Short mmCIF file of C-alpha atoms in Angstrom, two decimals:
data_model
loop_
_atom_site.label_atom_id
_atom_site.label_comp_id
_atom_site.label_asym_id
_atom_site.label_seq_id
_atom_site.Cartn_x
_atom_site.Cartn_y
_atom_site.Cartn_z
CA UNK A 20 30.35 -78.90 -116.20
CA UNK A 21 33.00 -79.48 -119.16
CA UNK A 22 35.94 -81.94 -118.62
CA UNK A 23 38.66 -81.28 -120.85
CA UNK A 24 41.19 -84.26 -121.05
CA UNK A 25 42.39 -83.79 -124.65
CA UNK A 26 42.47 -80.94 -127.04
CA UNK A 27 39.28 -82.67 -128.92
CA UNK A 28 37.21 -82.17 -125.93
CA UNK A 29 37.58 -78.26 -126.26
CA UNK A 30 34.63 -78.73 -129.19
CA UNK A 31 32.27 -79.03 -126.32
CA UNK A 32 32.22 -75.35 -126.21
CA UNK A 33 30.27 -75.28 -129.22
CA UNK A 34 26.52 -75.72 -128.56
CA UNK A 35 25.05 -78.74 -130.42
CA UNK A 36 22.17 -76.75 -131.57
CA UNK A 37 24.00 -74.01 -133.14
CA UNK A 38 23.38 -74.21 -136.92
CA UNK A 39 26.35 -74.53 -139.15
CA UNK A 40 27.97 -72.70 -140.53
CA UNK A 41 28.06 -69.88 -137.65
CA UNK A 42 29.48 -66.35 -137.31
CA UNK A 43 31.17 -64.96 -134.42
CA UNK A 44 28.08 -62.96 -133.65
CA UNK A 45 25.66 -66.12 -133.76
CA UNK A 46 28.34 -68.00 -131.60
CA UNK A 47 28.36 -65.20 -129.00
CA UNK A 48 24.45 -64.97 -128.86
CA UNK A 49 24.18 -68.74 -128.44
CA UNK A 50 26.58 -68.99 -125.52
CA UNK A 51 25.53 -65.50 -123.86
CA UNK A 52 29.05 -64.29 -123.93
CA UNK A 53 30.59 -60.70 -125.39
CA UNK A 54 31.47 -61.05 -129.23
CA UNK A 55 35.05 -60.04 -128.14
CA UNK A 56 35.68 -63.27 -126.05
CA UNK A 57 33.44 -65.22 -128.76
CA UNK A 58 36.04 -63.92 -131.41
CA UNK A 59 38.84 -65.10 -129.25
CA UNK A 60 37.28 -68.47 -128.45
CA UNK A 61 36.62 -69.31 -132.17
CA UNK A 62 40.22 -68.22 -133.29
CA UNK A 63 41.78 -70.53 -130.81
CA UNK A 64 39.62 -73.42 -131.82
CA UNK A 65 40.21 -72.68 -135.50
CA UNK A 66 43.92 -72.65 -134.84
CA UNK A 67 43.72 -76.00 -132.55
CA UNK A 68 42.22 -77.62 -136.00
CA UNK A 69 38.95 -78.13 -134.53
CA UNK A 70 36.81 -75.42 -136.57
CA UNK A 71 37.16 -74.68 -140.25
CA UNK A 72 36.47 -71.55 -142.26
CA UNK A 73 34.18 -72.52 -145.19
CA UNK A 74 33.88 -69.00 -146.43
CA UNK A 75 32.63 -65.44 -145.34
CA UNK A 76 29.02 -64.13 -144.88
CA UNK A 77 29.74 -60.52 -145.75
CA UNK A 78 32.68 -59.37 -143.73
CA UNK A 79 32.36 -62.05 -141.12
CA UNK A 80 34.12 -65.62 -141.41
CA UNK A 81 31.85 -68.72 -141.17
CA UNK A 82 32.84 -71.47 -138.85
CA UNK A 83 32.06 -75.36 -138.86
CA UNK A 84 33.23 -77.82 -136.66
CA UNK A 85 36.17 -80.05 -138.53
CA UNK A 86 35.52 -83.45 -139.14
#
């Protein structure tokens, strides 16, 4: 169960054991969801300033939790 009371609580959607930086594909696999949903989820968290994009691996963005 996840309790969301403020925007920062959304970071609970990122598994603690997911190694940073991570791609959409790695996130999707870690949380067992389709890649399309994972992409939307990370896009929203990025625009909430909860994630940063420190670069790319090939054509994929890399994500890290913002400090």
